[in-house]
């Protein structure tokens, strides 16, 4: 487990804590919201939920577990993005309910989830093992992470997909050594260690006010994170201007153009999650390893990961294979395959060599023309 917290960053956080706009009234509002959610969804209620009271988009908002978890309590930490499949699949509904009920029925306190040395206690290990068996909940950082932060706010910091961003700033030797729910749990403990360092420096009358809510706000203030779509381009060696093809569009414009003509360009494909991807020009947010340019299903029910570049190199293949590996582990049914496609304006010869030993990935060239008459 990573040990070296940067003392300079602790000093920075202590300094920013004195000027943080986070008062008693805001803490009370967040506490009341959590209490209301917990009162509305105790373990027994969760076990008895009907489909329309769990899955979104079935005509029920008030009293719908996942709607309230994602939207009504957004001020308790946002898990917007990705798709509704992050809440699981209908065929696993009975196991989903039992799993969540198991989580929320645990005793409060860090000893339930962590051993004294920061390793995972038995309850946490059981959660990790069970999450791996439920499609959609394997990644664990969003749905399960927010549930934990609502039911056990003194143990879990309400930071989900941004844990890596903060820990890379705070620890001199931080590495991503695990994945899924296990990663969330371990990272949460690392964040709590930083919080303890800050509390040890604060005056005794100020330390108790550093709740996990205030700590999360402090981190976002100190290390602001750019929101929006991750860049899809990469640094490659430029060819002389005279030799370059005419490029009318940047990558984001290609994304919009392909999205608007997706069914025309790919008549045998459809988006994996039509409702979510149509809102964001075809992007699919994994909420764990990055944002896919397009995620589609072909007419044989195979999953197709599409990576869009202006200039594709062998680095593009590595990125695509990472995405394909995630899709295979997290989203695939037993009878599904994962294939990859690179859409590019130009292709580096190094990519051609790399593809000689990789199956299941194809390159499709983008050709744009413009004429002024």
XYZ file of C-alpha atoms in Angstrom:
373
model
C 0.000 0.000 0.000
C 1.280 3.445 -0.907
C 2.749 5.199 2.119
C 4.413 8.458 1.154
C 2.048 11.400 1.526
C 3.595 14.621 0.275
C 4.040 16.989 3.222
C 3.939 19.980 0.864
C 0.444 18.966 -0.265
C -0.757 18.566 3.318
C 0.438 22.110 4.028
C -1.374 23.346 0.938
C -4.602 21.653 1.995
C -4.377 23.036 5.521
C -3.945 26.519 4.128
C -6.880 26.179 1.744
C -9.075 24.743 4.494
C -8.975 28.090 6.306
C -10.537 29.854 3.321
C -12.882 27.096 2.160
C -16.465 28.228 1.591
C -18.087 25.348 3.434
C -20.215 26.225 6.444
C -22.383 24.565 9.072
C -25.550 25.171 7.054
C -24.165 23.311 4.039
C -23.050 20.389 6.196
C -26.516 20.222 7.748
C -28.137 20.170 4.298
C -25.933 17.272 3.166
C -26.556 15.346 6.387
C -30.332 15.776 6.095
C -30.245 14.566 2.475
C -28.360 11.428 3.440
C -30.693 10.726 6.326
C -33.703 11.119 4.035
C -32.285 8.676 1.487
C -31.385 6.100 4.141
C -34.836 6.402 5.716
C -36.479 5.938 2.314
C -34.395 2.886 1.407
C -33.578 0.633 4.360
C -32.371 -2.898 3.629
C -35.837 -4.479 3.814
C -37.281 -1.885 1.435
C -34.474 -2.491 -1.047
C -35.071 -6.249 -1.012
C -38.716 -5.646 -1.927
C -38.215 -3.089 -4.717
C -40.090 -3.656 -7.958
C -38.295 -3.200 -11.274
C -39.832 0.226 -11.867
C -38.754 1.353 -8.403
C -35.111 0.496 -9.109
C -34.330 0.952 -12.812
C -34.723 4.443 -14.260
C -36.874 5.356 -17.231
C -39.922 3.296 -16.278
C -42.215 6.124 -15.259
C -41.177 6.415 -11.607
C -38.888 9.153 -10.271
C -39.841 9.870 -6.676
C -39.145 6.665 -4.813
C -36.992 5.234 -7.604
C -33.735 4.063 -6.025
C -31.324 4.693 -8.891
C -32.967 7.948 -9.995
C -32.641 9.388 -6.519
C -29.121 7.972 -6.166
C -27.968 9.624 -9.400
C -30.042 12.791 -9.682
C -32.002 13.743 -6.578
C -28.881 13.459 -4.400
C -26.414 14.806 -6.944
C -25.192 17.356 -4.372
C -23.907 14.379 -2.362
C -21.538 13.449 -5.189
C -22.195 13.091 -8.891
C -22.266 9.724 -10.643
C -23.690 11.172 -13.839
C -22.190 9.768 -16.999
C -21.823 6.384 -18.554
C -25.166 4.676 -18.916
C -27.968 3.234 -16.844
C -26.225 -0.136 -17.141
C -23.955 0.981 -14.302
C -26.878 0.038 -12.031
C -26.886 -3.547 -13.298
C -29.108 -5.540 -15.627
C -32.668 -6.736 -15.267
C -31.726 -10.420 -15.411
C -29.596 -9.892 -12.274
C -32.216 -7.852 -10.412
C -32.717 -10.280 -7.524
C -28.978 -10.511 -6.894
C -28.545 -6.734 -7.248
C -31.145 -6.051 -4.570
C -29.706 -8.619 -2.205
C -26.190 -7.278 -2.725
C -27.171 -3.665 -2.008
C -29.249 -4.749 1.000
C -26.217 -6.629 2.308
C -24.121 -3.462 2.017
C -26.520 -1.052 3.702
C -27.246 -3.429 6.589
C -23.625 -3.394 7.785
C -22.574 -1.775 11.042
C -21.227 1.760 10.787
C -17.578 2.395 11.548
C -14.273 1.907 9.770
C -13.549 -1.411 11.513
C -16.396 -2.965 9.529
C -14.623 -2.244 6.253
C -10.912 -1.898 7.080
C -8.370 -3.653 9.240
C -6.079 -1.524 11.374
C -3.321 -1.638 8.750
C -5.663 -0.444 6.000
C -6.186 -3.802 4.351
C -9.736 -4.804 3.519
C -11.778 -6.407 6.275
C -13.960 -9.447 5.590
C -17.072 -7.387 4.787
C -15.168 -5.416 2.150
C -13.721 -8.600 0.672
C -17.218 -10.055 0.423
C -18.439 -6.915 -1.327
C -15.597 -7.081 -3.831
C -16.230 -10.766 -4.571
C -19.974 -10.278 -4.987
C -19.576 -7.219 -7.212
C -17.483 -9.263 -9.650
C -20.404 -11.622 -10.256
C -22.950 -8.926 -11.180
C -22.671 -7.435 -14.625
C -22.732 -3.644 -14.505
C -21.607 -3.437 -10.887
C -18.120 -4.833 -11.458
C -16.495 -1.409 -11.765
C -17.994 -0.419 -8.411
C -16.753 3.155 -8.256
C -20.031 4.895 -8.959
C -23.155 3.051 -7.843
C -21.579 1.135 -4.954
C -19.240 3.986 -4.061
C -22.080 6.465 -3.682
C -24.206 4.002 -1.730
C -21.337 3.536 0.721
C -20.821 7.299 1.050
C -24.516 7.835 1.829
C -24.976 5.041 4.354
C -21.522 5.347 5.946
C -20.490 9.007 5.475
C -17.877 8.920 8.238
C -16.034 6.058 6.543
C -16.336 6.836 2.823
C -15.390 10.084 1.116
C -17.911 11.102 -1.543
C -15.345 11.026 -4.352
C -15.828 8.328 -6.961
C -14.247 8.424 -10.423
C -11.800 11.195 -9.440
C -9.945 9.268 -6.745
C -6.933 8.619 -8.980
C -6.711 12.300 -9.895
C -6.370 13.374 -6.271
C -4.180 10.527 -5.078
C -1.643 11.155 -7.831
C -1.276 14.677 -6.417
C -1.140 13.624 -2.770
C 1.139 10.568 -2.857
C 4.653 10.484 -4.226
C 4.394 6.784 -5.118
C 0.732 6.323 -5.994
C 0.017 3.543 -8.476
C -3.215 1.983 -9.663
C -2.714 -1.563 -8.426
C -6.280 -2.875 -8.455
C -9.539 -2.291 -10.283
C -13.267 -2.186 -9.737
C -14.751 -1.965 -6.267
C -11.494 -3.122 -4.699
C -9.764 -0.090 -6.194
C -12.445 2.241 -4.817
C -12.132 0.781 -1.316
C -8.331 0.915 -1.224
C -8.239 4.420 -2.668
C -10.792 5.577 -0.131
C -8.513 4.447 2.695
C -5.613 6.346 1.124
C -7.737 9.486 1.062
C -8.670 8.982 4.721
C -4.976 8.808 5.618
C -4.483 12.238 4.061
C -7.456 13.573 5.985
C -5.921 12.280 9.226
C -2.684 14.105 8.422
C -4.608 17.347 7.963
C -6.592 16.884 11.170
C -3.365 16.310 13.098
C -2.161 19.757 12.020
C -5.419 21.655 12.540
C -6.161 23.189 15.970
C -8.233 20.941 18.235
C -11.301 23.162 17.860
C -11.147 22.974 14.042
C -10.244 19.340 13.403
C -13.748 17.897 14.133
C -15.227 20.196 11.474
C -13.210 18.415 8.761
C -15.940 15.974 7.791
C -15.623 13.817 4.701
C -17.933 16.268 2.929
C -15.695 19.208 3.724
C -12.615 17.155 2.832
C -14.068 16.332 -0.611
C -14.838 20.012 -1.232
C -11.317 20.893 -0.117
C -9.746 18.473 -2.592
C -11.796 19.767 -5.510
C -10.882 23.347 -4.605
C -7.170 22.559 -4.270
C -6.858 20.296 -7.312
C -9.545 21.388 -9.780
C -10.278 18.794 -12.405
C -11.229 19.737 -15.930
C -14.605 18.320 -16.809
C -15.778 17.177 -20.198
C -14.709 14.632 -22.735
C -11.170 13.331 -22.533
C -9.003 14.300 -25.481
C -8.811 11.590 -28.086
C -5.801 12.941 -29.935
C -2.203 12.057 -29.262
C 1.202 13.515 -30.038
C 2.640 12.169 -33.246
C 5.364 13.400 -35.530
C 3.971 15.909 -37.985
C 4.684 15.576 -41.681
C 5.691 18.700 -43.600
C 2.793 21.018 -44.312
C 2.949 20.484 -48.041
C 2.571 16.732 -47.600
C -0.397 16.793 -45.248
C -3.869 15.917 -46.506
C -6.537 18.593 -46.326
C -8.013 18.431 -42.832
C -11.216 20.382 -42.473
C -12.146 19.172 -39.005
C -10.679 18.639 -35.570
C -11.331 15.390 -33.691
C -14.399 16.730 -31.871
C -15.900 17.730 -35.204
C -15.265 14.269 -36.624
C -17.003 12.870 -33.541
C -20.101 14.964 -34.165
C -20.109 14.212 -37.882
C -19.834 10.449 -37.391
C -22.456 10.514 -34.632
C -25.011 12.355 -36.742
C -24.518 9.877 -39.597
C -23.807 6.764 -37.551
C -26.545 4.512 -38.930
C -25.786 5.635 -42.471
C -22.041 4.989 -42.081
C -22.509 1.742 -40.139
C -25.860 0.222 -41.163
C -25.168 -3.032 -39.274
C -24.348 -1.293 -35.973
C -26.356 0.372 -33.222
C -25.242 2.148 -30.070
C -24.836 -0.037 -26.990
C -26.870 2.418 -24.922
C -28.915 4.520 -27.334
C -30.457 6.874 -24.762
C -27.199 7.794 -23.069
C -24.891 7.863 -26.095
C -27.236 9.931 -28.244
C -26.987 12.710 -25.650
C -23.170 12.871 -25.878
C -22.434 12.387 -29.585
C -21.872 8.658 -29.231
C -19.407 8.702 -26.328
C -19.573 5.948 -23.713
C -18.121 6.839 -20.307
C -16.642 3.805 -18.542
C -16.218 5.917 -15.379
C -13.106 3.896 -14.699
C -10.604 3.813 -17.569
C -11.713 6.651 -19.820
C -14.349 7.596 -22.366
C -14.920 5.463 -25.462
C -15.506 7.427 -28.656
C -18.205 4.954 -29.682
C -19.491 1.677 -28.269
C -21.746 -0.297 -30.579
C -23.429 -3.667 -31.044
C -23.357 -5.420 -34.414
C -26.037 -7.582 -35.990
C -24.461 -10.677 -34.402
C -24.760 -9.096 -30.924
C -21.005 -8.566 -30.627
C -19.689 -5.406 -28.939
C -17.666 -3.041 -31.115
C -15.327 -0.488 -29.551
C -14.562 2.351 -31.961
C -11.645 4.717 -31.440
C -11.550 7.907 -33.512
C -8.278 9.662 -34.411
C -7.074 12.133 -36.973
C -3.661 10.468 -36.958
C -3.564 6.890 -35.670
C -0.356 5.271 -34.395
C 0.586 2.138 -32.490
C -0.290 4.056 -29.309
C -3.856 4.181 -30.583
C -3.928 0.383 -30.633
C -2.804 0.196 -27.012
C -5.582 2.567 -25.992
C -8.157 0.620 -27.984
C -7.065 -2.721 -26.504
C -7.397 -1.277 -22.997
C -10.959 -0.254 -23.765
C -11.729 -3.622 -25.354
C -10.398 -5.438 -22.289
C -12.643 -3.386 -20.014
C -15.692 -4.029 -22.199
C -14.977 -7.762 -22.266
C -14.709 -8.000 -18.492
C -17.435 -5.563 -17.447
C -20.117 -5.628 -20.155
C -19.861 -8.829 -22.167
C -22.337 -11.652 -21.934
C -21.007 -15.205 -22.231
C -22.025 -15.460 -25.887
C -20.646 -12.071 -26.948
C -17.320 -11.150 -28.499
C -15.497 -7.809 -28.392
C -14.089 -6.319 -31.571
C -12.273 -3.064 -32.198
C -12.276 -0.491 -34.948
C -9.952 2.458 -35.503
C -11.354 5.343 -37.537
C -8.583 7.613 -38.742
C -7.711 10.224 -41.311
C -4.090 9.083 -41.549
C -2.375 5.941 -40.251
C 1.216 5.593 -39.056
C 3.065 2.628 -40.561
C 3.924 1.493 -37.018
C 0.247 0.780 -36.468
C 0.163 -1.489 -39.529
C 3.028 -3.542 -38.091
C 1.321 -3.793 -34.673
C -1.900 -5.016 -36.268
C -0.041 -7.884 -37.922
C -0.124 -9.725 -34.578
C -3.484 -8.507 -33.243
C -6.802 -10.020 -34.266
C -10.253 -8.572 -33.896
C -9.248 -4.986 -34.770
C -9.779 -3.290 -38.117
C -8.845 0.118 -39.514
C -11.335 2.221 -41.433
C -10.130 5.386 -43.128
C -11.963 8.702 -42.967
C -12.070 10.546 -46.266
C -13.349 14.114 -46.390
C -13.398 16.333 -49.401
C -14.233 19.961 -49.912
C -14.590 21.937 -53.113
C -15.352 25.578 -53.628
C -16.930 26.312 -56.982
